[in-house]
CSV table of C-alpha atoms and ligand atoms in Angstrom, one decimal:
chain,number,residue,atom,x,y,z
A,1,MET,CA,157.5,102.1,48.9
A,2,THR,CA,158.4,102.0,52.6
A,3,VAL,CA,161.3,104.1,53.9
A,4,ARG,CA,163.4,100.9,54.3
A,5,GLU,CA,163.2,99.9,50.6
A,6,ARG,CA,164.8,103.2,49.4
A,7,SER,CA,167.9,103.4,47.3
A,8,ALA,CA,171.4,104.3,48.6
A,9,ASP,CA,171.0,107.7,46.9
A,10,PHE,CA,167.9,108.4,48.9
A,11,TRP,CA,169.7,107.8,52.1
A,12,GLU,CA,172.7,109.9,51.0
A,13,ARG,CA,170.3,112.8,50.2
A,14,GLN,CA,168.2,112.4,53.3
A,15,ARG,CA,171.2,112.6,55.5
A,16,GLN,CA,171.4,116.3,54.7
A,17,ALA,CA,169.6,119.1,56.5
A,18,PRO,CA,170.4,122.0,54.1
A,19,LEU,CA,168.5,124.8,55.9
A,20,TYR,CA,169.7,123.8,59.4
A,21,GLU,CA,173.3,123.3,58.2
A,22,GLN,CA,173.3,126.7,56.5
A,23,LEU,CA,172.1,128.4,59.7
A,24,VAL,CA,174.9,126.6,61.7
A,25,ARG,CA,177.6,127.5,59.2
A,26,HIS,CA,176.5,131.1,59.3
A,27,ALA,CA,176.5,131.3,63.1
A,28,MET,CA,180.0,129.7,63.2
A,29,ARG,CA,181.4,132.5,61.0
A,30,ARG,CA,180.7,135.0,63.9
A,31,PRO,CA,179.1,137.5,61.5
A,32,HIS,CA,178.3,141.2,62.2
A,33,PRO,CA,174.6,141.2,61.9
A,34,PHE,CA,173.4,144.6,60.7
A,35,HIS,CA,169.9,143.1,60.0
A,36,VAL,CA,166.8,142.2,62.0
A,37,PRO,CA,166.0,140.5,64.4
A,38,GLY,CA,167.1,143.1,66.9
A,39,HIS,CA,168.4,140.6,69.4
A,40,LYS,CA,171.4,140.2,67.0
A,41,MET,CA,171.9,136.5,67.3
A,42,GLY,CA,171.1,136.6,71.1
A,43,ARG,CA,173.5,139.4,72.1
A,44,SER,CA,170.7,141.7,73.3
A,45,PHE,CA,168.2,139.5,75.1
A,46,ASP,CA,166.7,139.3,78.6
A,47,HIS,CA,169.6,138.0,80.7
A,48,HIS,CA,167.5,135.6,82.7
A,49,GLY,CA,166.2,134.0,79.5
A,50,ARG,CA,169.5,134.0,77.6
A,51,GLU,CA,170.8,130.8,79.2
A,52,ARG,CA,168.0,128.8,77.9
A,53,PHE,CA,167.4,130.6,74.6
A,54,GLY,CA,171.0,131.4,73.8
A,55,PRO,CA,172.1,128.7,71.3
A,56,VAL,CA,168.8,128.9,69.6
A,57,LEU,CA,168.9,132.7,69.1
A,58,GLU,CA,172.1,132.3,67.1
A,59,LEU,CA,170.0,130.5,64.5
A,60,ASP,CA,167.1,133.0,64.5
A,61,MET,CA,167.8,134.5,61.1
A,62,THR,CA,166.1,136.5,58.4
A,63,GLU,CA,166.2,136.5,54.6
A,64,ILE,CA,169.9,137.6,54.3
A,65,THR,CA,172.1,136.4,51.4
A,66,GLY,CA,172.4,132.6,51.5
A,67,MET,CA,169.3,132.1,53.7
A,68,ASP,CA,166.7,131.9,50.9
A,69,ASP,CA,163.1,133.1,51.1
A,70,LEU,CA,160.1,130.9,52.0
A,71,HIS,CA,157.9,132.9,49.6
A,72,GLN,CA,160.3,132.6,46.6
A,73,PRO,CA,162.5,129.6,47.5
A,74,ASP,CA,165.4,128.8,45.2
A,75,GLY,CA,168.2,128.0,47.7
A,76,VAL,CA,168.4,126.1,51.0
A,77,ILE,CA,164.7,126.4,51.8
A,78,ALA,CA,163.9,125.0,48.3
A,79,GLU,CA,166.4,122.1,48.9
A,80,ALA,CA,164.9,121.4,52.4
A,81,GLN,CA,161.4,121.4,51.0
A,82,ALA,CA,162.4,119.1,48.1
A,83,LEU,CA,163.9,116.6,50.6
A,84,ALA,CA,160.7,116.7,52.6
A,85,ALA,CA,158.7,116.1,49.4
A,86,GLU,CA,160.9,113.1,48.7
A,87,ALA,CA,160.6,111.7,52.2
A,88,PHE,CA,156.8,112.2,52.4
A,89,GLY,CA,156.1,111.0,48.9
A,90,ALA,CA,154.8,114.3,47.6
A,91,GLU,CA,155.6,116.0,44.3
A,92,GLU,CA,155.9,119.3,46.2
A,93,THR,CA,156.1,120.2,49.9
A,94,ARG,CA,155.6,123.7,51.3
A,95,PHE,CA,156.8,124.5,54.8
A,96,LEU,CA,154.2,126.2,57.0
A,97,VAL,CA,155.1,128.5,59.9
A,98,GLY,CA,151.5,129.2,60.9
A,99,GLY,CA,150.6,125.6,61.7
A,100,SER,CA,148.2,123.4,59.8
A,101,THR,CA,145.8,126.2,60.4
A,102,ALA,CA,147.6,128.2,57.6
A,103,GLY,CA,147.7,125.2,55.3
A,104,ASN,CA,144.0,124.4,55.7
A,105,ILE,CA,143.0,128.0,55.1
A,106,ALA,CA,145.3,128.4,52.0
A,107,LEU,CA,144.0,125.1,50.5
A,108,ILE,CA,140.4,126.1,50.8
A,109,MET,CA,141.0,129.6,49.4
A,110,THR,CA,142.9,127.9,46.5
A,111,VAL,CA,140.1,125.5,45.4
A,112,CYS,CA,137.1,127.8,46.1
A,113,ARG,CA,136.1,131.1,44.7
A,114,PRO,CA,133.3,133.1,46.4
A,115,GLY,CA,130.1,131.0,46.4
A,116,ASP,CA,131.8,127.8,45.3
A,117,LYS,CA,130.6,124.6,47.0
A,118,ILE,CA,133.0,122.5,49.0
A,119,LEU,CA,132.1,119.1,50.5
A,120,VAL,CA,133.4,119.1,54.1
A,121,GLN,CA,133.5,116.6,56.9
A,122,ARG,CA,131.4,118.3,59.6
A,123,ASN,CA,133.8,117.5,62.5
A,124,CYS,CA,136.7,119.3,61.0
A,125,HIS,CA,139.0,121.6,62.9
A,126,LYS,CA,138.0,125.2,63.3
A,127,SER,CA,140.7,126.3,60.8
A,128,VAL,CA,138.7,124.6,58.0
A,129,PHE,CA,135.6,126.6,58.9
A,130,HIS,CA,137.8,129.7,59.0
A,131,GLY,CA,139.1,128.9,55.6
A,132,ILE,CA,135.5,128.6,54.3
A,133,ILE,CA,134.6,131.9,55.8
A,134,LEU,CA,137.6,133.6,54.3
A,135,ALA,CA,137.0,132.0,50.9
A,136,ARG,CA,133.3,132.9,51.1
A,137,ALA,CA,132.7,129.4,50.0
A,138,THR,CA,129.5,127.4,50.5
A,139,PRO,CA,130.1,124.3,52.6
A,140,VAL,CA,128.1,121.1,52.1
A,141,TYR,CA,128.6,119.1,55.3
A,142,ILE,CA,129.0,115.4,55.4
A,143,VAL,CA,128.4,113.9,58.8
A,144,PRO,CA,131.0,111.5,60.2
A,145,ALA,CA,130.2,108.0,61.4
A,146,VAL,CA,130.8,107.1,65.1
A,147,ASP,CA,133.2,104.4,66.2
A,148,PRO,CA,131.1,101.9,68.1
A,149,ALA,CA,134.0,100.9,70.3
A,150,THR,CA,134.7,104.4,71.7
A,151,GLY,CA,131.7,106.5,70.8
A,152,THR,CA,133.8,109.1,69.1
A,153,ALA,CA,133.1,110.5,65.7
A,154,VAL,CA,135.5,109.0,63.2
A,155,GLY,CA,135.5,109.7,59.5
A,156,LEU,CA,133.3,109.8,56.4
A,157,ARG,CA,131.7,106.8,54.9
A,158,ARG,CA,132.6,106.4,51.3
A,159,GLU,CA,128.9,105.9,50.3
A,160,ASP,CA,128.1,109.3,52.0
A,161,VAL,CA,130.8,111.1,50.1
A,162,GLU,CA,129.7,109.5,46.9
A,163,ARG,CA,126.1,110.5,47.5
A,164,ALA,CA,127.2,114.0,48.2
A,165,LEU,CA,129.3,114.2,45.1
A,166,GLN,CA,126.3,112.9,43.0
A,167,ALA,CA,124.0,115.5,44.6
A,168,HIS,CA,126.5,118.3,44.2
A,169,PRO,CA,128.3,117.8,40.9
A,170,ASP,CA,129.5,121.4,41.0
A,171,ALA,CA,131.4,121.0,44.3
A,172,LYS,CA,135.1,122.0,43.9
A,173,ALA,CA,136.7,119.6,46.3
A,174,VAL,CA,136.2,117.2,49.2
A,175,PHE,CA,137.9,118.2,52.4
A,176,LEU,CA,138.2,115.8,55.3
A,177,THR,CA,140.3,115.1,58.4
A,178,ASN,CA,142.3,111.9,58.7
A,179,PRO,CA,143.2,110.7,61.2
A,180,THR,CA,141.0,112.2,63.9
A,181,TYR,CA,142.5,113.8,66.9
A,182,TYR,CA,141.9,110.4,68.6
A,183,GLY,CA,144.0,108.6,66.0
A,184,MET,CA,141.2,106.8,64.0
A,185,GLY,CA,141.2,106.8,60.3
A,186,ILE,CA,139.2,105.6,57.2
A,187,ASP,CA,140.3,103.7,54.1
A,188,LEU,CA,141.7,106.8,52.4
A,189,ALA,CA,142.9,105.1,49.3
A,190,LYS,CA,139.4,103.8,48.4
A,191,LEU,CA,137.9,107.2,49.2
A,192,ALA,CA,140.5,109.0,47.0
A,193,ALA,CA,139.6,106.7,44.1
A,194,THR,CA,135.9,107.5,44.6
A,195,VAL,CA,136.5,111.3,44.8
A,196,HIS,CA,138.7,111.3,41.7
A,197,ARG,CA,136.0,109.5,39.7
A,198,PHE,CA,134.1,112.8,40.0
A,199,GLY,CA,137.2,114.8,38.9
A,200,VAL,CA,137.6,116.8,42.1
A,201,PRO,CA,140.6,117.0,44.4
A,202,LEU,CA,140.7,115.3,47.8
A,203,LEU,CA,142.2,117.6,50.4
A,204,VAL,CA,143.2,116.0,53.7
A,205,ASP,CA,143.8,117.6,57.1
A,206,GLU,CA,146.4,115.1,58.3
A,207,ALA,CA,147.5,117.3,61.2
A,208,HIS,CA,147.8,114.3,63.5
A,209,GLY,CA,149.5,112.0,61.0
A,210,ALA,CA,153.0,113.4,60.1
A,211,HIS,CA,154.4,110.0,61.1
A,212,PHE,CA,152.1,108.0,58.9
A,213,GLY,CA,153.9,105.9,56.4
A,214,PHE,CA,157.2,106.0,58.2
A,215,HIS,CA,156.8,102.7,60.1
A,216,PRO,CA,154.7,99.6,59.3
A,217,ALA,CA,152.8,100.0,62.6
A,218,PHE,CA,151.3,103.2,61.4
A,219,PRO,CA,148.6,103.7,58.7
A,220,ARG,CA,149.6,104.8,55.2
A,221,SER,CA,149.7,108.5,54.7
A,222,ALA,CA,147.3,110.7,52.7
A,223,MET,CA,150.0,111.1,50.0
A,224,GLN,CA,150.5,107.4,49.8
A,225,SER,CA,146.7,106.9,49.6
A,226,GLY,CA,146.4,109.2,46.6
A,227,ALA,CA,145.1,112.4,48.1
A,228,ASP,CA,145.8,115.6,46.1
A,229,ALA,CA,146.9,117.6,49.2
A,230,ALA,CA,147.7,116.9,52.8
A,231,VAL,CA,148.4,119.3,55.6
A,232,GLN,CA,150.4,117.9,58.5
A,233,SER,CA,151.2,119.4,61.9
A,234,THR,CA,154.8,118.2,62.0
A,235,HIS,CA,154.9,119.7,65.5
A,236,LYS,CA,152.1,117.5,66.8
A,237,MET,CA,153.1,113.8,66.6
A,238,THR,CA,156.7,114.3,65.4
A,239,GLY,CA,159.6,116.5,66.4
A,240,ALA,CA,159.2,119.9,64.8
A,241,LEU,CA,158.8,123.1,66.9
A,242,THR,CA,155.2,124.1,67.7
A,243,MET,CA,153.6,125.9,64.7
A,244,SER,CA,155.8,124.1,62.2
A,245,SER,CA,153.8,122.2,59.7
A,246,MET,CA,153.9,121.0,56.1
A,247,LEU,CA,151.6,121.0,53.1
A,248,HIS,CA,152.2,118.2,50.6
A,249,ILE,CA,150.8,118.3,47.1
A,250,GLN,CA,150.7,115.9,44.2
A,251,GLY,CA,148.9,115.7,40.8
A,252,GLU,CA,147.4,118.4,38.7
A,253,ARG,CA,144.1,119.1,40.4
A,254,ILE,CA,145.4,121.9,42.6
A,255,ASP,CA,146.5,125.2,41.1
A,256,ARG,CA,149.9,125.5,42.7
A,257,GLU,CA,150.5,129.1,41.6
A,258,ARG,CA,147.3,130.2,43.3
A,259,LEU,CA,148.2,128.2,46.4
A,260,ALA,CA,151.6,129.9,46.6
A,261,ARG,CA,149.9,133.3,46.4
A,262,ASN,CA,147.5,132.4,49.1
A,263,LEU,CA,150.2,131.1,51.4
A,264,ALA,CA,152.1,134.3,50.9
A,265,MET,CA,149.0,136.3,51.9
A,266,ILE,CA,148.3,134.2,55.0
A,267,GLN,CA,151.7,133.6,56.3
A,268,SER,CA,154.2,136.1,57.8
A,269,SER,CA,156.6,137.9,55.5
A,270,SER,CA,159.2,137.1,58.2
A,271,PRO,CA,158.8,133.4,58.6
A,272,SER,CA,160.8,132.0,61.5
A,273,TYR,CA,164.0,130.2,60.5
A,274,LEU,CA,163.9,128.3,63.8
A,275,LEU,CA,160.5,126.8,62.8
A,276,MET,CA,161.6,126.1,59.2
A,277,ALA,CA,164.9,124.6,60.4
A,278,SER,CA,163.0,122.4,62.8
A,279,LEU,CA,161.0,121.1,59.9
A,280,ASP,CA,164.2,120.3,58.1
A,281,LEU,CA,165.5,118.4,61.1
A,282,ALA,CA,162.1,116.7,61.9
A,283,ARG,CA,162.1,115.3,58.4
A,284,ARG,CA,165.7,114.0,58.7
A,285,HIS,CA,164.9,112.5,62.1
A,286,LEU,CA,161.7,110.8,60.8
A,287,VAL,CA,163.7,109.2,57.9
A,288,MET,CA,167.0,108.4,59.7
A,289,GLU,CA,166.3,107.8,63.4
A,290,ALA,CA,162.7,107.7,64.5
A,291,SER,CA,162.0,104.0,63.5
A,292,ARG,CA,164.5,102.8,66.2
A,293,GLU,CA,162.8,104.9,68.8
A,294,TRP,CA,159.3,103.7,67.7
A,295,GLU,CA,160.4,100.1,67.9
A,296,ARG,CA,161.3,100.6,71.5
A,297,LEU,CA,158.2,102.5,72.2
A,298,LEU,CA,155.9,100.0,70.5
A,299,LEU,CA,157.2,97.2,72.7
A,300,GLN,CA,156.7,99.4,75.8
A,301,LEU,CA,153.2,100.2,74.7
A,302,ASP,CA,152.5,96.4,74.5
A,303,LYS,CA,153.6,96.1,78.1
A,304,LEU,CA,151.4,99.0,79.1
A,305,ARG,CA,148.4,97.3,77.5
A,306,GLU,CA,149.1,94.1,79.4
A,307,ARG,CA,149.2,96.1,82.7
A,308,LEU,CA,146.0,98.0,81.9
A,309,ASP,CA,144.2,94.8,80.9
A,310,ARG,CA,144.2,94.1,84.6
A,311,VAL,CA,142.6,97.4,85.5
A,312,SER,CA,138.9,96.8,85.2
A,313,TRP,CA,137.4,100.4,85.3
A,314,VAL,CA,139.4,101.8,82.4
A,315,GLU,CA,140.2,100.4,79.0
A,316,LEU,CA,143.0,101.4,76.6
A,317,ALA,CA,141.0,101.3,73.4
A,318,ARG,CA,142.3,98.7,71.0
A,319,PRO,CA,142.9,99.1,67.3
A,320,VAL,CA,140.3,96.7,65.9
A,321,PRO,CA,139.2,97.8,62.4
A,322,ASN,CA,135.5,98.0,62.0
A,323,SER,CA,133.1,99.4,59.4
A,324,VAL,CA,133.7,103.0,60.2
A,325,CYS,CA,137.3,102.9,61.6
A,326,ALA,CA,139.8,101.2,59.2
A,327,THR,CA,143.0,102.4,60.8
A,328,TRP,CA,144.2,103.4,64.2
A,329,ASP,CA,147.3,105.2,65.3
A,330,PRO,CA,149.0,103.2,68.0
A,331,LEU,CA,150.6,106.3,69.4
A,332,LYS,CA,147.2,107.7,70.5
A,333,LEU,CA,146.4,106.3,73.9
A,334,LEU,CA,142.6,106.6,74.3
A,335,LEU,CA,141.5,105.7,77.8
A,336,VAL,CA,137.8,104.8,77.9
A,337,LEU,CA,136.3,104.9,81.3
A,338,ARG,CA,134.1,101.8,81.9
A,339,THR,CA,132.5,103.2,85.0
A,340,ALA,CA,129.7,105.7,85.7
A,341,ASP,CA,131.1,107.1,88.9
A,342,ALA,CA,134.1,108.9,87.4
A,343,ASP,CA,134.6,111.1,84.4
A,344,GLY,CA,137.5,111.9,82.2
A,345,PHE,CA,138.0,115.3,83.7
A,346,GLU,CA,138.4,113.8,87.2
A,347,LEU,CA,140.9,111.2,85.8
A,348,MET,CA,142.8,114.0,84.1
A,349,ARG,CA,142.9,115.9,87.4
A,350,LEU,CA,144.3,112.9,89.2
A,351,MET,CA,146.9,112.4,86.5
A,352,GLU,CA,148.0,116.1,86.6
A,353,GLU,CA,148.4,115.8,90.4
A,354,GLN,CA,151.0,113.2,89.6
A,355,GLY,CA,152.7,115.2,86.9
A,356,ILE,CA,151.1,113.3,84.0
A,357,TYR,CA,149.7,115.7,81.4
A,358,PRO,CA,147.2,114.2,78.8
A,359,GLU,CA,146.1,115.9,75.6
A,360,LEU,CA,142.4,116.2,76.5
A,361,ALA,CA,139.6,114.8,78.7
A,362,GLU,CA,135.9,114.4,77.9
A,363,ASN,CA,133.1,112.9,80.0
A,364,GLY,CA,134.1,109.3,79.3
A,365,LEU,CA,137.6,109.6,77.9
A,366,VAL,CA,141.1,110.7,78.4
A,367,LEU,CA,143.3,111.0,75.4
A,368,LEU,CA,147.1,110.8,75.7
A,369,ALA,CA,149.5,111.3,72.8
A,370,ALA,CA,152.7,109.2,72.8
A,371,SER,CA,155.6,109.8,70.4
A,372,ALA,CA,159.1,108.6,69.7
A,373,GLY,CA,160.0,110.9,72.7
A,374,THR,CA,157.8,109.0,75.2
A,375,SER,CA,160.0,107.1,77.7
A,376,ALA,CA,159.4,103.9,79.6
A,377,ASP,CA,159.4,106.0,82.8
A,378,ASP,CA,156.5,108.1,81.4
A,379,LEU,CA,154.5,105.0,80.6
A,380,ASP,CA,155.3,103.4,84.0
A,381,ALA,CA,154.1,106.6,85.8
A,382,LEU,CA,150.8,106.3,83.8
A,383,ALA,CA,150.3,102.6,84.5
A,384,ARG,CA,151.2,103.1,88.2
A,385,LEU,CA,148.6,105.8,88.6
A,386,LEU,CA,145.8,103.9,86.9
A,387,GLU,CA,146.7,100.7,88.9
A,388,SER,CA,146.6,102.7,92.1
A,389,VAL,CA,143.1,104.0,91.8
A,390,SER,CA,140.9,101.9,94.1
A,391,PRO,CA,138.6,99.5,92.2
A,392,GLU,CA,136.0,99.8,95.0
A,393,ARG,CA,135.6,103.5,94.3
A,394,ARG,CA,135.2,102.7,90.6
A,395,SER,CA,132.6,99.9,90.7
A,396,GLY,CA,129.7,101.8,89.2
A,397,LYS,CA,127.7,100.9,86.1
A,398,VAL,CA,129.6,100.0,83.0
A,399,ARG,CA,129.3,102.7,80.5
A,400,MET,CA,128.1,101.5,77.1
A,401,VAL,CA,128.0,103.2,73.8
A,402,GLU,CA,125.3,102.6,71.2
A,403,PRO,CA,126.9,101.0,68.2
A,404,GLY,CA,126.7,102.4,64.7
A,405,VAL,CA,125.0,105.7,65.5
A,406,VAL,CA,125.6,108.6,63.3
A,407,ALA,CA,127.0,111.8,64.8
A,408,SER,CA,123.7,113.7,64.4
A,409,SER,CA,125.0,116.2,67.0
A,410,PHE,CA,127.0,117.7,64.2
A,411,LEU,CA,124.3,118.5,61.7
A,412,ARG,CA,121.9,121.4,61.8
A,413,GLU,CA,120.1,123.8,59.5
A,414,GLN,CA,122.4,126.4,57.9
A,415,ALA,CA,120.0,129.3,58.0
A,416,MET,CA,122.5,131.8,56.4
A,417,PRO,CA,126.0,131.6,55.0
A,418,MET,CA,128.8,131.6,57.6
A,419,HIS,CA,130.5,134.6,56.1
A,420,ALA,CA,127.3,136.6,56.2
A,421,ALA,CA,126.5,135.5,59.7
A,422,ILE,CA,129.8,136.7,61.2
A,423,ASP,CA,129.1,140.3,60.1
A,424,ALA,CA,125.3,140.4,60.6
A,425,PRO,CA,123.6,142.4,63.4
A,426,ARG,CA,123.7,140.4,66.6
A,427,GLU,CA,122.5,140.3,70.1
A,428,THR,CA,123.4,138.4,73.3
A,429,VAL,CA,120.9,136.1,74.8
A,430,ALA,CA,121.0,133.6,77.7
A,431,LEU,CA,121.9,130.2,76.4
A,432,GLU,CA,118.6,128.8,77.7
A,433,GLN,CA,116.8,131.4,75.5
A,434,ALA,CA,118.6,130.5,72.3
A,435,LEU,CA,116.4,127.8,71.0
A,436,GLY,CA,115.5,128.4,67.3
A,437,ARG,CA,117.9,131.4,67.0
A,438,ILE,CA,120.7,131.6,64.4
A,439,ALA,CA,124.2,131.5,65.8
A,440,ALA,CA,126.4,134.6,65.2
A,441,GLU,CA,129.5,132.9,66.7
A,442,MET,CA,131.3,129.5,66.7
A,443,VAL,CA,131.0,127.3,69.7
A,444,ILE,CA,134.1,125.2,69.8
A,445,PRO,CA,134.8,122.9,72.8
A,446,TYR,CA,138.6,123.0,73.1
A,447,PRO,CA,140.5,120.8,72.8
A,448,PRO,CA,139.9,119.2,70.2
A,449,GLY,CA,138.8,122.5,68.5
A,450,ILE,CA,135.9,121.0,66.5
A,451,PRO,CA,133.0,123.4,66.3
A,452,LEU,CA,129.7,122.1,67.5
A,453,LEU,CA,127.9,125.2,66.1
A,454,VAL,CA,129.1,127.6,63.4
A,455,PRO,CA,127.8,131.0,62.5
A,456,GLY,CA,124.6,130.9,60.4
A,457,GLU,CA,123.4,127.6,61.9
A,458,ARG,CA,120.1,127.4,63.7
A,459,ILE,CA,120.2,126.3,67.3
A,460,ASP,CA,118.0,123.2,67.7
A,461,ALA,CA,116.8,121.4,70.8
A,462,ASP,CA,119.4,118.6,70.5
A,463,LEU,CA,122.3,121.1,70.3
A,464,LEU,CA,120.9,123.2,73.1
A,465,GLU,CA,120.7,120.2,75.4
A,466,LEU,CA,124.3,119.2,74.5
A,467,LEU,CA,125.6,122.7,75.2
A,468,LEU,CA,123.8,122.9,78.5
A,469,GLU,CA,125.3,119.6,79.5
A,470,LEU,CA,128.8,120.5,78.4
A,471,ARG,CA,128.5,123.8,80.2
A,472,LYS,CA,128.1,121.9,83.5
A,473,GLY,CA,131.4,120.1,83.0
A,474,GLN,CA,134.9,121.5,82.7
A,475,THR,CA,134.9,122.0,78.9
A,476,ARG,CA,136.6,125.2,77.7
A,477,PHE,CA,134.9,127.0,74.8
A,478,HIS,CA,136.6,128.8,72.1
A,479,GLY,CA,135.0,131.1,69.5
A,480,VAL,CA,132.4,132.5,71.9
A,481,GLN,CA,132.2,135.9,73.6
A,482,ASP,CA,131.3,134.3,76.9
A,483,ALA,CA,133.7,131.5,77.6
A,484,ARG,CA,131.5,130.1,80.3
A,485,LEU,CA,128.6,129.9,77.8
A,486,GLN,CA,126.0,131.5,80.1
A,487,THR,CA,125.1,133.6,77.1
A,488,ILE,CA,125.5,133.2,73.4
A,489,ARG,CA,125.7,135.7,70.5
A,490,VAL,CA,122.8,135.2,68.0
A,491,ILE,CA,121.7,137.0,64.9
A,492,ASP,CA,119.3,139.9,65.6
A,493,GLU,CA,116.7,138.9,63.0
A,494,ARG,CA,114.6,142.1,63.6
A,495,GLN,CA,117.5,144.2,62.3
A,496,GLN,CA,117.9,141.7,59.4
A,497,GLU,CA,114.5,142.6,57.9
B,501,PLP,C1,142.6,118.0,63.2
B,501,PLP,C2,143.3,119.3,63.3
B,501,PLP,N1,143.5,120.1,62.2
B,501,PLP,C3,144.2,121.2,62.3
B,501,PLP,C4,144.7,121.7,63.5
B,501,PLP,C5,145.4,123.0,63.5
B,501,PLP,O1,146.8,122.7,63.5
B,501,PLP,P1,147.9,123.7,64.0
B,501,PLP,O2,147.8,123.8,65.5
B,501,PLP,O3,149.2,123.1,63.5
B,501,PLP,O4,147.6,125.0,63.4
B,501,PLP,C6,144.5,120.9,64.6
B,501,PLP,C7,145.0,121.4,65.9
B,501,PLP,O5,144.7,121.0,67.0
B,501,PLP,C8,143.8,119.7,64.5
B,501,PLP,O6,143.5,119.0,65.6
């Protein structure tokens, strides 16, 4: 059911924001706060910061009477989560105050016991690998297909997942990312049906898709497609405060008691009421107001496309479904450079000089994320900048991407389990000397935060070449001891013996 076809009761309920309203009611009583936090609703706070933080500090509460408890909800938090579940089409929704990171980790620890196999899309976010390490699970990687139009890794092919499920009937779950950071998605409903034929749950990292299902221009959400669990960064593409995310669940395949226990271990015992209230409000805004804002934005994005069609050296990637990419988020603006004499980093620098801040740059790409909060003025500034770059300077070779290649850069020999490798004896070697060695650390170009190498994997020639190439550019690396990647930590195999 789309949001527009809901009953009158639905609208009446969704008009409420019980957690936020409770916080406001409490602040208006002008209480005497003999409880933490010590700023006492903003009364003791750096005086320079008070002007900007002030109204918000009044709502920065803790688990006093009437405020409920995220870890045992039976009051306003339970009501807010129930409204979110209704809005997002879940049976149960849990608010997350540690981002999707917390949700991904908790989910993996819920479905896997030590040694259990889990089928995992190889280009998942680092939090998924961290979850596997903490669960001491055994990942079986499935390599994503590459979108021929943009050259970026998209999602899993159904046949690859089916083959993996046949080869590993003991796998406890399939974990994938949909959509990608770049906004591309697969036919999730078909995949969910395939996965369920094997009796295992489908867990989806939907960090970039909190708006999915809320407007006909967006793809259907993971919940609508039949996934058993979906983790959404409500703070990314919709309006919650940074770190505020949601975990949606449906069906019987996930042990909800175990999940609640894991969330309680992973998340703070003092979850931020500001973050949780922002989730309550983001849900209400999505249901009640965002569509109008998206209607305006989508028209403006059409105009942006028309303007950029006349700029020959850069292309705003178009949502044309193909064999690997079934859906596309129109709010992700992926600028593909069709020239060899400029790279994405240079374009991003030009943009930033003009006050335009993209999500990320790569050699041939710049990714911008629009949202209901993106204004006509923002889009005009972007178009003006791209139009102003001289075509003569950009008249190099057209950059082409090989169609249909598989993202082989993601798959290498797992010589030892990840959780064993992170604690094994290690040594530091020059990157150039690392061929054939087993990694003791993750190498994560950031953003987007997708590990190219995880602990326990053997460094092969393809990967070494790729890392040496990336090192020349402006890529930042997470997970590594040496952020410039001159050196890398590898397993000291002599001490292993
Ligand atoms: C695909 C994906 N999953 C999970 C995360 C983690 O989300 P959060 O920042 O909400 O913890 C990110 C963050 O960039 C992401 O891109």
